[in-house]
XYZ file of C-alpha atoms in Angstrom:
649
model
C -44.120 -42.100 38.840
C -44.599 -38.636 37.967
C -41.025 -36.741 36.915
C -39.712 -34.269 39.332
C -40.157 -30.638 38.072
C -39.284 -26.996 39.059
C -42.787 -25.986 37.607
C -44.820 -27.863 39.939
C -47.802 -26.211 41.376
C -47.057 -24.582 44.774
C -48.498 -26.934 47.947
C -51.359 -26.056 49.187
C -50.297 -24.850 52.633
C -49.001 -21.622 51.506
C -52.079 -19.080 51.820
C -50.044 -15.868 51.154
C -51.613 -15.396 47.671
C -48.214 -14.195 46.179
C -47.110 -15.641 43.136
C -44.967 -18.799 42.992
C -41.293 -18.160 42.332
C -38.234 -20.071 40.794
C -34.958 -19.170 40.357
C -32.794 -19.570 37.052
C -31.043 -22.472 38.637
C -33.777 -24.481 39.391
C -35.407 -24.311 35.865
C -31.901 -25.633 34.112
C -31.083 -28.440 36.580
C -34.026 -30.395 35.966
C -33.599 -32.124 32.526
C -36.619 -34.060 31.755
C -37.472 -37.064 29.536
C -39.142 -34.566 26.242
C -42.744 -35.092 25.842
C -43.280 -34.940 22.220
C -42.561 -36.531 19.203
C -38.966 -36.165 17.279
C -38.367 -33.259 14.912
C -38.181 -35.972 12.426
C -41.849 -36.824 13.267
C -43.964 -33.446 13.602
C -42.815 -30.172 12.419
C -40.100 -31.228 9.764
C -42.060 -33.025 7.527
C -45.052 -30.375 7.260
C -42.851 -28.224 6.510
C -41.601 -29.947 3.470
C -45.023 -30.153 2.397
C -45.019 -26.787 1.994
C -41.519 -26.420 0.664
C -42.403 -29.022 -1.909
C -45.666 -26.782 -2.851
C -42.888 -23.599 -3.497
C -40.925 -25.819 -5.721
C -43.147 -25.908 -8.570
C -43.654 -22.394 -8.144
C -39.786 -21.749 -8.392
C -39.476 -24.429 -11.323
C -42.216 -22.110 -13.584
C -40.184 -18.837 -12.597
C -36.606 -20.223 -13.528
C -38.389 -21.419 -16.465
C -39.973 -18.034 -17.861
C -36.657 -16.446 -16.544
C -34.609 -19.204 -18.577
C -37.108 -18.120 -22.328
C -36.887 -14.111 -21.804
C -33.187 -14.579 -21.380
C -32.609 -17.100 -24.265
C -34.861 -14.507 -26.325
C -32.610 -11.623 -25.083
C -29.573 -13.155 -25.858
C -29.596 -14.782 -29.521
C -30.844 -10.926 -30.766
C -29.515 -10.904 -34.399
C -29.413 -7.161 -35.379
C -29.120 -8.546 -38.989
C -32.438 -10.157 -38.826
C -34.421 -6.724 -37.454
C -37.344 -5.988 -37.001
C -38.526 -10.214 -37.262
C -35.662 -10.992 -34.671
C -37.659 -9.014 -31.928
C -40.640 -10.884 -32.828
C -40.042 -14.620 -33.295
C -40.118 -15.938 -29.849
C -40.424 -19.629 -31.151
C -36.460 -20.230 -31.317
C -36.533 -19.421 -27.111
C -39.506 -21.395 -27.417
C -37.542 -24.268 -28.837
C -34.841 -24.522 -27.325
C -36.244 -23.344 -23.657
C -36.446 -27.297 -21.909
C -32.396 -26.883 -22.664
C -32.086 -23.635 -21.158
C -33.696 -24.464 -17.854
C -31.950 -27.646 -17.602
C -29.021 -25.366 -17.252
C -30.392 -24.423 -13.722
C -31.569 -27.563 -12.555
C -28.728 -28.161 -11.015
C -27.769 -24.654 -9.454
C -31.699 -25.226 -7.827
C -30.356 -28.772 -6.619
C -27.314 -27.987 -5.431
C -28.668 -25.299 -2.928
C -31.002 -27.935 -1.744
C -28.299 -30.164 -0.716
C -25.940 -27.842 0.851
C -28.693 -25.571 2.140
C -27.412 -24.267 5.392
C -28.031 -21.209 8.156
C -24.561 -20.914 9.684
C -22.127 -18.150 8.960
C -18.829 -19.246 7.436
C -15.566 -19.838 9.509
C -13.062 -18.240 7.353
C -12.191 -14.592 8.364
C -11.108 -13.051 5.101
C -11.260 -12.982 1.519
C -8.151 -15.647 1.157
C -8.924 -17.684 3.725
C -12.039 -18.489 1.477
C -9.922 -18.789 -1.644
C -7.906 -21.495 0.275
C -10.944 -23.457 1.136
C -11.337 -23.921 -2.757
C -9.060 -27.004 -2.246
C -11.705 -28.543 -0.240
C -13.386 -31.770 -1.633
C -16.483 -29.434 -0.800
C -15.790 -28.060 -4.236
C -15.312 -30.358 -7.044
C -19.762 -30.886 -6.596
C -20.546 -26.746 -6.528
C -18.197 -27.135 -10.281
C -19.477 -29.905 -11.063
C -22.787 -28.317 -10.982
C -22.062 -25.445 -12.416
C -20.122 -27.074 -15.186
C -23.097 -29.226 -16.459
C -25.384 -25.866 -16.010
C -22.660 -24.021 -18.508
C -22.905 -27.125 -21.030
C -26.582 -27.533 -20.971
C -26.893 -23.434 -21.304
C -23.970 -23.110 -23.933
C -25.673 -25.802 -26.107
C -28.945 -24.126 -25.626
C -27.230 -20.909 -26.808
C -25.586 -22.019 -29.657
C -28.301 -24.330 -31.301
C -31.056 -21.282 -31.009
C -28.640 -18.375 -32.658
C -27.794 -20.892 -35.403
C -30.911 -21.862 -35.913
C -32.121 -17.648 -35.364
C -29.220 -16.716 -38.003
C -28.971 -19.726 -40.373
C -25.353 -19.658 -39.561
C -24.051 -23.508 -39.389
C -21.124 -23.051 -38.870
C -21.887 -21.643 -35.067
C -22.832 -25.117 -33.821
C -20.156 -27.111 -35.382
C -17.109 -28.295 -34.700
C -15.332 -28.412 -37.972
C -16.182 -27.303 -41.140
C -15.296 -27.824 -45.134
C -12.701 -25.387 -45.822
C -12.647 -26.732 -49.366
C -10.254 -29.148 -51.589
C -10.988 -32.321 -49.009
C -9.533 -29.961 -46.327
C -11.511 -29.782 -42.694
C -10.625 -27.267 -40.048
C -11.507 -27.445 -36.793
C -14.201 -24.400 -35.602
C -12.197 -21.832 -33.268
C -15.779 -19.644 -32.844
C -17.339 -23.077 -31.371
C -14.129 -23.669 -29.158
C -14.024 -20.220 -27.929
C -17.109 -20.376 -26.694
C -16.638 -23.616 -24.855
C -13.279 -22.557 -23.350
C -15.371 -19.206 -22.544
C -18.390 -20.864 -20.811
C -15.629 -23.480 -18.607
C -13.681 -20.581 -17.985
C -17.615 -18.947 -16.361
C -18.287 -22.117 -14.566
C -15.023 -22.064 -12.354
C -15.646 -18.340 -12.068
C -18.964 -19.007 -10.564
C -17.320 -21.440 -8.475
C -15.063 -19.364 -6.720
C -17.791 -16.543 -6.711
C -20.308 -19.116 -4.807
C -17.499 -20.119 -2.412
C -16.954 -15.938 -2.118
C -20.297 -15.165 -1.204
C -21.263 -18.093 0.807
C -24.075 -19.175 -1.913
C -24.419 -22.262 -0.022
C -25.955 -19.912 2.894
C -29.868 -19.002 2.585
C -30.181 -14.741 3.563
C -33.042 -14.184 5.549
C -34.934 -10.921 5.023
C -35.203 -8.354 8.197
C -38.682 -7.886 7.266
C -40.943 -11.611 7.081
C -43.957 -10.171 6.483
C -43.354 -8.489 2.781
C -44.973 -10.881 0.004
C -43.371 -12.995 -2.336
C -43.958 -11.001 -5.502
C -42.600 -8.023 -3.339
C -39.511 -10.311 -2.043
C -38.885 -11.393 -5.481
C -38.843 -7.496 -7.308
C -36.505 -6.463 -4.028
C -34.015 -9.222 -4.961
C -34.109 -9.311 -8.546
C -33.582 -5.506 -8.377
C -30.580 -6.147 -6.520
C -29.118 -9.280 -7.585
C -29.110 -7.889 -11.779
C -26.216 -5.520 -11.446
C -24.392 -8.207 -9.826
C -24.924 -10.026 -12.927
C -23.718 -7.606 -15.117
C -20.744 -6.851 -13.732
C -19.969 -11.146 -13.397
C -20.241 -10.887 -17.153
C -18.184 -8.186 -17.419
C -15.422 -9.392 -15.363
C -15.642 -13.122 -16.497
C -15.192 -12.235 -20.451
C -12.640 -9.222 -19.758
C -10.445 -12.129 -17.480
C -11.062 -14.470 -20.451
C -10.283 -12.602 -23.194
C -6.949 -11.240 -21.747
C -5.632 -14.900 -21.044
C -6.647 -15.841 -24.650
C -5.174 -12.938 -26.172
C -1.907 -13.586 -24.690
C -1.890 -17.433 -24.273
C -3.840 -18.782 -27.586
C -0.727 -18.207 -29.804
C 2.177 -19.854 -27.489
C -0.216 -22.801 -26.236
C -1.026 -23.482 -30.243
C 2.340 -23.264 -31.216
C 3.323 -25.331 -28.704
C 0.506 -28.101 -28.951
C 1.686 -28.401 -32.818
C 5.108 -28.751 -32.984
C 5.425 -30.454 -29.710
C 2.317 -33.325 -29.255
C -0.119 -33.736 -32.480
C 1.203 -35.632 -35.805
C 1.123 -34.295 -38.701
C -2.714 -35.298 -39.430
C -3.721 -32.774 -36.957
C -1.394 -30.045 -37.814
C -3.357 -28.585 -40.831
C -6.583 -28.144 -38.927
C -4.303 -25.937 -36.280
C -2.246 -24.355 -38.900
C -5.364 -22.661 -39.630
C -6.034 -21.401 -36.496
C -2.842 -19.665 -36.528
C -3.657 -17.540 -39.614
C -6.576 -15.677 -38.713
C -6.990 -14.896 -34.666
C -10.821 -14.856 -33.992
C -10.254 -13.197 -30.607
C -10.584 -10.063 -32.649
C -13.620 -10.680 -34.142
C -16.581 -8.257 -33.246
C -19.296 -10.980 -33.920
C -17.310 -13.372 -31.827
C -17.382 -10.886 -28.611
C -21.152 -9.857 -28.955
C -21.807 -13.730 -29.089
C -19.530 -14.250 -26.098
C -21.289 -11.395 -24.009
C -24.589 -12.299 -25.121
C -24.223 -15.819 -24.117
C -22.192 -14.839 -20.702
C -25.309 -12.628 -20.204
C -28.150 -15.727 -20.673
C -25.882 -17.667 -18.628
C -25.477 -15.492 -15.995
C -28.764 -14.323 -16.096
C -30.587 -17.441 -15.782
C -28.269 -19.110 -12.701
C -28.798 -15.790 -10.616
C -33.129 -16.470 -11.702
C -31.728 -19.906 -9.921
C -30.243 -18.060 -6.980
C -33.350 -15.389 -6.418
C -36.207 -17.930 -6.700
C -34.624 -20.181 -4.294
C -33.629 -17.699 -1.352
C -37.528 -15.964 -2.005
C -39.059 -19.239 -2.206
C -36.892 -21.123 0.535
C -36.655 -18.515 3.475
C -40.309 -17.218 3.058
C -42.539 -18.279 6.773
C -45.042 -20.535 6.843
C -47.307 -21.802 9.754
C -47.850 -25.211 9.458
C -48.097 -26.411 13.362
C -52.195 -25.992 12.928
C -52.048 -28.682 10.205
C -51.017 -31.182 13.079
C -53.242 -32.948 15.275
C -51.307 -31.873 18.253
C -50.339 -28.459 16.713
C -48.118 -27.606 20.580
C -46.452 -30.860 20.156
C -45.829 -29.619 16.510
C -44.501 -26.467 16.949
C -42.192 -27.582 20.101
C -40.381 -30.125 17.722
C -39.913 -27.710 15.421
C -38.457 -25.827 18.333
C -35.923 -28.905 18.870
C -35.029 -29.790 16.079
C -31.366 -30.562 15.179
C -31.392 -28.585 11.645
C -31.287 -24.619 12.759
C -33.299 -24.139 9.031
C -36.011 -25.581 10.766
C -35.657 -24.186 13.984
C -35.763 -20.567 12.073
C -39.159 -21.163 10.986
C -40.334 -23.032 14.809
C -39.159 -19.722 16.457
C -40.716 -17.466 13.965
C -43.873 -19.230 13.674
C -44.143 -19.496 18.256
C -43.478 -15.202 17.887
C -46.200 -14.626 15.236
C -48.750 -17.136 16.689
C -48.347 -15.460 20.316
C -48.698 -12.303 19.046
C -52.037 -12.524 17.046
C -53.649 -15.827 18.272
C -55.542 -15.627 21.541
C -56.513 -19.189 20.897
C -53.479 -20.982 20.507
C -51.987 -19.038 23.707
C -54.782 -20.191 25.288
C -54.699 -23.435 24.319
C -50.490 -23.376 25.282
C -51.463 -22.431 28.737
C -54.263 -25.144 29.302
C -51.833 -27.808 27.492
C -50.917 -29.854 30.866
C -50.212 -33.168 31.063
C -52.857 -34.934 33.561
C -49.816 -37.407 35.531
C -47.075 -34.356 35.561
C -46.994 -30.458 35.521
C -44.794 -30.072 32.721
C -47.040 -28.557 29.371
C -46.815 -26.958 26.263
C -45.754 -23.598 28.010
C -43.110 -25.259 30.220
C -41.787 -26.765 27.324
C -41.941 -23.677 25.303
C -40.417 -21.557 27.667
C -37.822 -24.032 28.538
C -36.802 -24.247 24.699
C -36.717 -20.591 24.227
C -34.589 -19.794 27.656
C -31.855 -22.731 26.366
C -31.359 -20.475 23.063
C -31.036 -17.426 25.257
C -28.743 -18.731 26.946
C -26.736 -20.845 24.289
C -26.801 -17.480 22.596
C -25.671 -15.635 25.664
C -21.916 -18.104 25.738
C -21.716 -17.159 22.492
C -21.271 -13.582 22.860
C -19.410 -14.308 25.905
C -16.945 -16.117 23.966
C -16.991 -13.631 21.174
C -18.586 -16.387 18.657
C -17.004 -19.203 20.508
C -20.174 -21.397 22.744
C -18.216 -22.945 25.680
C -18.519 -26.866 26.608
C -21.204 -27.562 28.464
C -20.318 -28.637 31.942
C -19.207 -32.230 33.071
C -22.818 -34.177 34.514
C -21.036 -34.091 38.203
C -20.766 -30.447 38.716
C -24.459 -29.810 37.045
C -26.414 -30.659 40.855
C -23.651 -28.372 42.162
C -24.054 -25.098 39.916
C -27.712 -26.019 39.453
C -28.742 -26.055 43.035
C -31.166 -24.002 44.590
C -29.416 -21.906 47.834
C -31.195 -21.138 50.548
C -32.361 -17.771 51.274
C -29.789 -16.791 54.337
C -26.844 -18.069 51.415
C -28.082 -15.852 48.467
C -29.668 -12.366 49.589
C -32.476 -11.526 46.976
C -34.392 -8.115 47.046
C -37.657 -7.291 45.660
C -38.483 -4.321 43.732
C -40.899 -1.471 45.077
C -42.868 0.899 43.484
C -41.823 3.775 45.106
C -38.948 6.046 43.525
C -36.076 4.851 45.265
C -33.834 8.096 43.971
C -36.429 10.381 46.123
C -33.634 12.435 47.712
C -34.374 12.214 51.382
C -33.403 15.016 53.935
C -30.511 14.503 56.235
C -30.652 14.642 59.512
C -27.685 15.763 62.471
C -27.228 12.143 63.391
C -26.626 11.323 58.919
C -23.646 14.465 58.958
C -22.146 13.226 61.916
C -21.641 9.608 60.584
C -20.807 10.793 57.411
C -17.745 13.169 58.861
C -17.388 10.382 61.181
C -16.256 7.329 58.931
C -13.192 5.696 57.986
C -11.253 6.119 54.783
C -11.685 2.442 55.047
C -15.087 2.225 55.068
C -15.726 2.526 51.008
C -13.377 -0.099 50.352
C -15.822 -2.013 53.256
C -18.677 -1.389 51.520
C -17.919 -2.371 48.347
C -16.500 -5.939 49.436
C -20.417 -6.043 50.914
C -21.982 -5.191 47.508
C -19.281 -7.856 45.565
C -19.758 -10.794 48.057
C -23.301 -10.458 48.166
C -23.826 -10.384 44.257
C -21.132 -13.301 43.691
C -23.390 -14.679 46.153
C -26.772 -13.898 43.823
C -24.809 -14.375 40.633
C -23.760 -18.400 41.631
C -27.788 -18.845 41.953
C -27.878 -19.341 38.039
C -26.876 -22.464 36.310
C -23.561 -22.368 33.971
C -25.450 -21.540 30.733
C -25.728 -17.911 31.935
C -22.488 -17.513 33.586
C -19.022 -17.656 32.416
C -17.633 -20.613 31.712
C -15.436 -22.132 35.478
C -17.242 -23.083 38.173
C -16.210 -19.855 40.465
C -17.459 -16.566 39.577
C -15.003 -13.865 39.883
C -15.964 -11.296 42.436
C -14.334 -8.306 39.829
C -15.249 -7.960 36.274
C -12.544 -8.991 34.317
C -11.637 -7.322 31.147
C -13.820 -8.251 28.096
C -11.580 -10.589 25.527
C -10.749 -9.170 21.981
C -13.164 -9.512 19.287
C -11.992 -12.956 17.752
C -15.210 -14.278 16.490
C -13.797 -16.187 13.207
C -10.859 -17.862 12.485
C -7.538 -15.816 12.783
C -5.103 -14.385 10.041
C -2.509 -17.083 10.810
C 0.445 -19.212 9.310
C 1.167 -18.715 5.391
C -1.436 -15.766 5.108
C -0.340 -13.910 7.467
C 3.715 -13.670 5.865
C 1.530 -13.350 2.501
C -0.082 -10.285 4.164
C 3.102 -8.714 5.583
C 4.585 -8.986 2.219
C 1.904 -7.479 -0.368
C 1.827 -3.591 -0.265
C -1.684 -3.226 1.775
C -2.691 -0.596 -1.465
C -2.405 -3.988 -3.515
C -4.200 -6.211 -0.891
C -6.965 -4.725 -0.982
C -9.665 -6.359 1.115
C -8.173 -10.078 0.667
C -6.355 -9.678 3.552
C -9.312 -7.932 5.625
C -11.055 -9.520 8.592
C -14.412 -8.987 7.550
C -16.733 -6.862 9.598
C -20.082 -8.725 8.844
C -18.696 -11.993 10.027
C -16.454 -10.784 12.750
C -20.216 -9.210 14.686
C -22.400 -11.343 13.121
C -20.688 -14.501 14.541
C -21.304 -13.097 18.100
C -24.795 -12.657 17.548
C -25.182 -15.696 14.837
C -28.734 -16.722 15.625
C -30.145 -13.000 16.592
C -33.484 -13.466 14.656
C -34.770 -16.779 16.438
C -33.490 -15.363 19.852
C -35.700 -11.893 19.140
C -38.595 -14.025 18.116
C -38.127 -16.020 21.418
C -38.059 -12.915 23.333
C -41.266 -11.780 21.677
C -43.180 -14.991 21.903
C -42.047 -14.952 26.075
C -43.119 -11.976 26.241
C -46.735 -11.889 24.670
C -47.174 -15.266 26.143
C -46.814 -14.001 29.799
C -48.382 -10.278 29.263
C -51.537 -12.078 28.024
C -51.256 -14.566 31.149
C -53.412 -12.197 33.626
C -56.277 -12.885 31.172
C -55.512 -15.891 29.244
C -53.977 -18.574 31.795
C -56.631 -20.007 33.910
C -54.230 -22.278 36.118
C -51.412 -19.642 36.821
C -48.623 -21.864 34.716
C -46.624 -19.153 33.265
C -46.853 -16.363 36.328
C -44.448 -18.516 38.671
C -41.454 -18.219 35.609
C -41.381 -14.458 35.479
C -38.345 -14.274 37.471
C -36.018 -16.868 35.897
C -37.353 -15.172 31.838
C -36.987 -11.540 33.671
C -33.205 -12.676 35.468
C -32.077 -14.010 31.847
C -33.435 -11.217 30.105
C -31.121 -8.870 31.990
C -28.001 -11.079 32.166
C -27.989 -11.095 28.572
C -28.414 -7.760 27.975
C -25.368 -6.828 30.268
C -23.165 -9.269 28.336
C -24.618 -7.792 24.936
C -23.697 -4.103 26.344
C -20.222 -5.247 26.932
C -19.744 -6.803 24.014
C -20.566 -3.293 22.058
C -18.339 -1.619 24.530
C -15.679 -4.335 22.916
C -16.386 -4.144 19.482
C -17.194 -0.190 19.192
C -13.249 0.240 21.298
C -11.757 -2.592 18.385
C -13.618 -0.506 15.631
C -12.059 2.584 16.737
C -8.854 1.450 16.004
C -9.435 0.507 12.231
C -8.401 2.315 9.344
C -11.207 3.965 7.203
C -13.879 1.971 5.418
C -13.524 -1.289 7.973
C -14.201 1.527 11.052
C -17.234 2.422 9.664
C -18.523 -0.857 8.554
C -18.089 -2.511 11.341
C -19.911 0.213 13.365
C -22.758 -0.238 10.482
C -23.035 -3.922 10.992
C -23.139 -3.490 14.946
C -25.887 -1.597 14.911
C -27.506 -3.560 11.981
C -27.059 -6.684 14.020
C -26.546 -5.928 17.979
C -28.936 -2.903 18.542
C -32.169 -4.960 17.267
C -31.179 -7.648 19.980
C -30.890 -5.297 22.579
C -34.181 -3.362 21.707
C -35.891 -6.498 22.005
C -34.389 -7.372 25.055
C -35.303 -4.014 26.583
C -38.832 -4.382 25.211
C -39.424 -7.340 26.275
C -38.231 -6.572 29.920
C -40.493 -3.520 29.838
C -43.587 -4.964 28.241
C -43.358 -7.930 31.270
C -42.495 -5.196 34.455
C -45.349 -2.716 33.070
C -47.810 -5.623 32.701
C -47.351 -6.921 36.372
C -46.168 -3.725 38.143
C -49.027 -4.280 40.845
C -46.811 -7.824 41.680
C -43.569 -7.049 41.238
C -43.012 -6.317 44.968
C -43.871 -10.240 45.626
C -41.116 -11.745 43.823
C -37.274 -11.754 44.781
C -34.162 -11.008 42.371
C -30.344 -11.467 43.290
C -29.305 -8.114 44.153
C -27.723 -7.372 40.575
C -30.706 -8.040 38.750
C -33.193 -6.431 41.101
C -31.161 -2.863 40.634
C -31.632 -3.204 37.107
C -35.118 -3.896 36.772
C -35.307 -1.391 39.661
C -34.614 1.558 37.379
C -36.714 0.100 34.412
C -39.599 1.092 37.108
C -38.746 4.182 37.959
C -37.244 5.029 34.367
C -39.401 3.139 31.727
């Protein structure tokens, strides 16, 4: 028994010769049985293929990046010039080095992940350090520290024939062995850099791949852009990381000695500590130059890590034409359950539509013979559920609503009749042509009521409550009834809140001190409002090339029926995104300095592209079929919008 479906061919008794039409409602109350294979099946695992391929690739770049640094770093200005020359120390001891980033590389594997952190400020994510989430980032880069520290050590010995570098005690003479405080300063130092690289991945969100605004730049170009940006960075880590150190060791090595001696070890250990306490190595020259040069191949070679992986991990790939089936392919990847995956899907639909007659083609004549659901109903169906999805979310200022119970879905999801739910259609014609007035028009108008605006405005509200309860809940406001006013929009509260214990801790440090620990910050606070902008653009794109290249490219008519349920979302989602500008631009405005102007930065680095392609898209589809657009019907709202599109551009 074929399954019921809103994009089933019109009958055959309507000879009109307009286009079929659907409303909103109807497309989102019909949940079919999905007709392809599970994400797990199709697009997922092609994709790993490819990831698989880029792994090597990464491996021999962390590797070269791992030598050059060991090179750089165990530079012996006592052994010039041969020291610039003798490469076969890094050589040596290079398999050590990169096993220092193995696991930085593995780690972002495992905890690879799209979504924007939940914490709102700076301490919130210090707090989150207590997570068990933590003790496997240290962990990781603990071993990394080890395997690079030993690498270190071993190849400057071995560079400066010093022996006493790499060892833990030495023969002070007369039977007498004291321990090596060079070789325990440098472990205590390269600890001390693995929590700091702890907190500093927590900080950052490491655990978060950054996708480029533009896809289409190379990976050698991709690689130069983020190695150019990434190395200061470095720097200053190494910077910061020995200055921290070497302040605490200053001030804590005597008292923690004195105390460990006279207080814990037995006499047998005493004389190894005793001298320790004669001569303070912190002051040493040689000792900081190893202790920045060793930071600096440490540092160097986990941010290599960090570079190859984002380049190597976020770059696109089309791998749906590998398939045998490459729509059922490139739907899955559309479903799929990891958003990584779904990146790539969405990316992958935009690009393909764009350049490929073929595979448009072939989307169009994809029909199943026993039902009329196909690879563009599908498509379309997945791409409208995002915009939608994505549309709650900037309702709810980051927050999606729950979606509603399975008893009220036939009720919001219905289809009204005509006489219930006025639509309008638009016309070609300027409708702002000022017409002249007649005797009979100044007459009325001196004639009516005070009353009669108030009238007339009820008419306009109950007629578009009366449009607007034509679309299904995922494009409305979450309740069942639609309120006939606009209500004010809610405050910006897209991440967690400064609540509880940080918020006395906030009241109580001077805000000069604070700083911007305390600070809501402005990248989260949009970007969770508009968290999955890029694959909603590329599903407005691939929409939109698929049903401009329908006229020529669709020989059964499948995708001309759903321009007004793509055109109806397009618009209510680009009201919601104008309000929530309005909201965010008026909650800017009242922010001090620097966190006024970045959050006005990241609005229009992460709203405006979402309206643009919202506004292109809506233009590219009303130019294309401008001859049709008097045969289809909008709710009243929509129709005045798309209205002065046509008589605006």
């Amino acid at each position: 028994m074929a399954t019921s479906s809103p994009f089933a061919r019109p009958p055959p008794s309507n000879t009109q010769g307009a286009p079929p039409t659907t409303s909103v409602s109807d497309f989102l109350s019909v949940r079919s049985a999905p007709s392809v294979l599970a994400p797990s099946q199709s697009y997922a695992p092609f994709f790993k293929i490819v990831l698989q391929k880029r792994l090597k690739n990464m491996f021999i770049l962390t590797a070269a990046a791992a030598v050059l640094a060991l090179h750089v770093a165990r530079f012996d200005p006592k052994e010039l010039p041969g020291s610039l020359y003798n490469v076969l120390p890094a050589l040596l001891f290079s398999p050590l080095a990169f096993l220092g980033a193995l696991p930085i590389i593995v780690l972002r594997k495992q905890t690879i992940t799209t979504s924007l952190p939940s914490t709102a400020t700076r301490f919130s994510q210090l707090s989150s350090l207590r997570n068990p989430s933590t003790l496997p980032i240290f962990l990781a880069y603990l071993f990394g520290a080890i395997s690079l520290s030993t690498s270190y050590i071993w190849c400057a010995g071995y560079t400066s024939r010093a022996p006493q570098l790499g060892v833990l005690s030495y023969h002070e003479g007369r039977g007498l062995y004291v321990l090596n405080e060079r070789r325990i300063f440098l472990g205590l130092l390269h600890g001390f850099i693995a929590a700091y690289a702890t907190v500093e991945h927590i900080l950052s969100a490491r655990s978060r791949v950054q996708f480029d605004e533009d896809a289409s730049a190379p990976i050698p170009a991709r690689l130069k852009a983020k190695a150019t940006t990434r190395a200061p960075l470095a720097i200053r880590s190494v910077l910061v990381a020995n200055a921290l150190f070497f302040s605490s060791y200053i001030l804590l090595r005597q008292p923690i000695l004195k105390l460990v001696v006279t207080s814990f070890l037995g006499s047998w250990a005493r004389p190894y500590l005793y001298t320790m306490l004669r001569s303070n190595a912190a002051y040493s020259f040689t000792l900081i130059a190893r202790s920045l040069a060793s930071s600096f191949l440490i540092f160097v070679v986990w941010e290599a890590a960090h570079v190859c992986f984002e380049v190597y991990a976020t770059h696109p790939a089309s791998v749906s034409h590998f398939s045998s089936n490459p729509n059922q392919c490139l739907i899955s990847g559309l479903r799929s359950d990891d958003s990584y995956f779904q990146h790539f899907a969405y990316l992958e639909l935009s690009t393909l539509t764009l350049t490929n007659p073929e595979r448009r083609k072939n989307i169009f004549t994809d029909i199943k013979p026993d039902s009329a659901r196909g690879a563009w109903a599908e498509i379309s169906r997945e791409s409208l559920k995002l915009v939608g999805t994505e549309l709650q979310r900037a309702k709810g200022r980051g927050r999606v609503a729950a979606p509603p119970s399975a008893a009220a879905a036939p009720l919001a999801g219905a289809p009204s009749s005509p006489s219930s739910s006025p639509s309008v259609a638009i016309r070609n014609e300027n409708v702002f042509k000022p017409t002249k007035k007649t005797f009979l028009d100044t007459l009325a108008a001196s004639s009516t009521p005070s009353a009669a605006p108030s009238a007339v405005s009820s008419a306009i509200s109950s007629s578009v409550s009366a449009a607007t309860s034509r679309v299904p809940s995922i494009f409305q406001t979450g309740g069942s009834d639609v309120p006939t006013s606009a209500a004010p929009a809610p405050v910006a509260t897209a991440v967690q809140a400064v609540v509880g214990f940080e918020e006395k801790l906030a009241s109580w440090i001077p805000s000069a001190w604070s700083g911007s620990l305390f600070t809501r910050r402005p990248e989260l606070v949009v970007g969770a409002c508009v968290a999955r902008r890029r694959e909603v653009i590329w599903a407005i794109g691939a929409l939109a090339n698929l049903l401009c290249a329908s006229l020529q490219e669709d020989p059964y008519g499948v995708a001309q029926h759903d321009i007004p349920k793509i055109l109806e979302a397009f618009v209510r989602y680009l009201d919601v995104l104008d309000d929530l500008v309005k909201d965010l631009t008026a909650s800017a405005e009242r922010l001090p300095g620097w966190e006024k102007d970045e959050t006005l930065k990241e609005i229009t680095e992460q709203v405006a592209p979402l309206q643009l392609a919202l506004r292109n898209g809506v233009r590219e589809i009303v130019t294309e079929f401008e001859p049709f657009l008097s045969e289809f019907r909008f709710p009243t709202a929509i129709a005045t919008r798309l209205q002065l599109l046509v008589d605006w551009g």
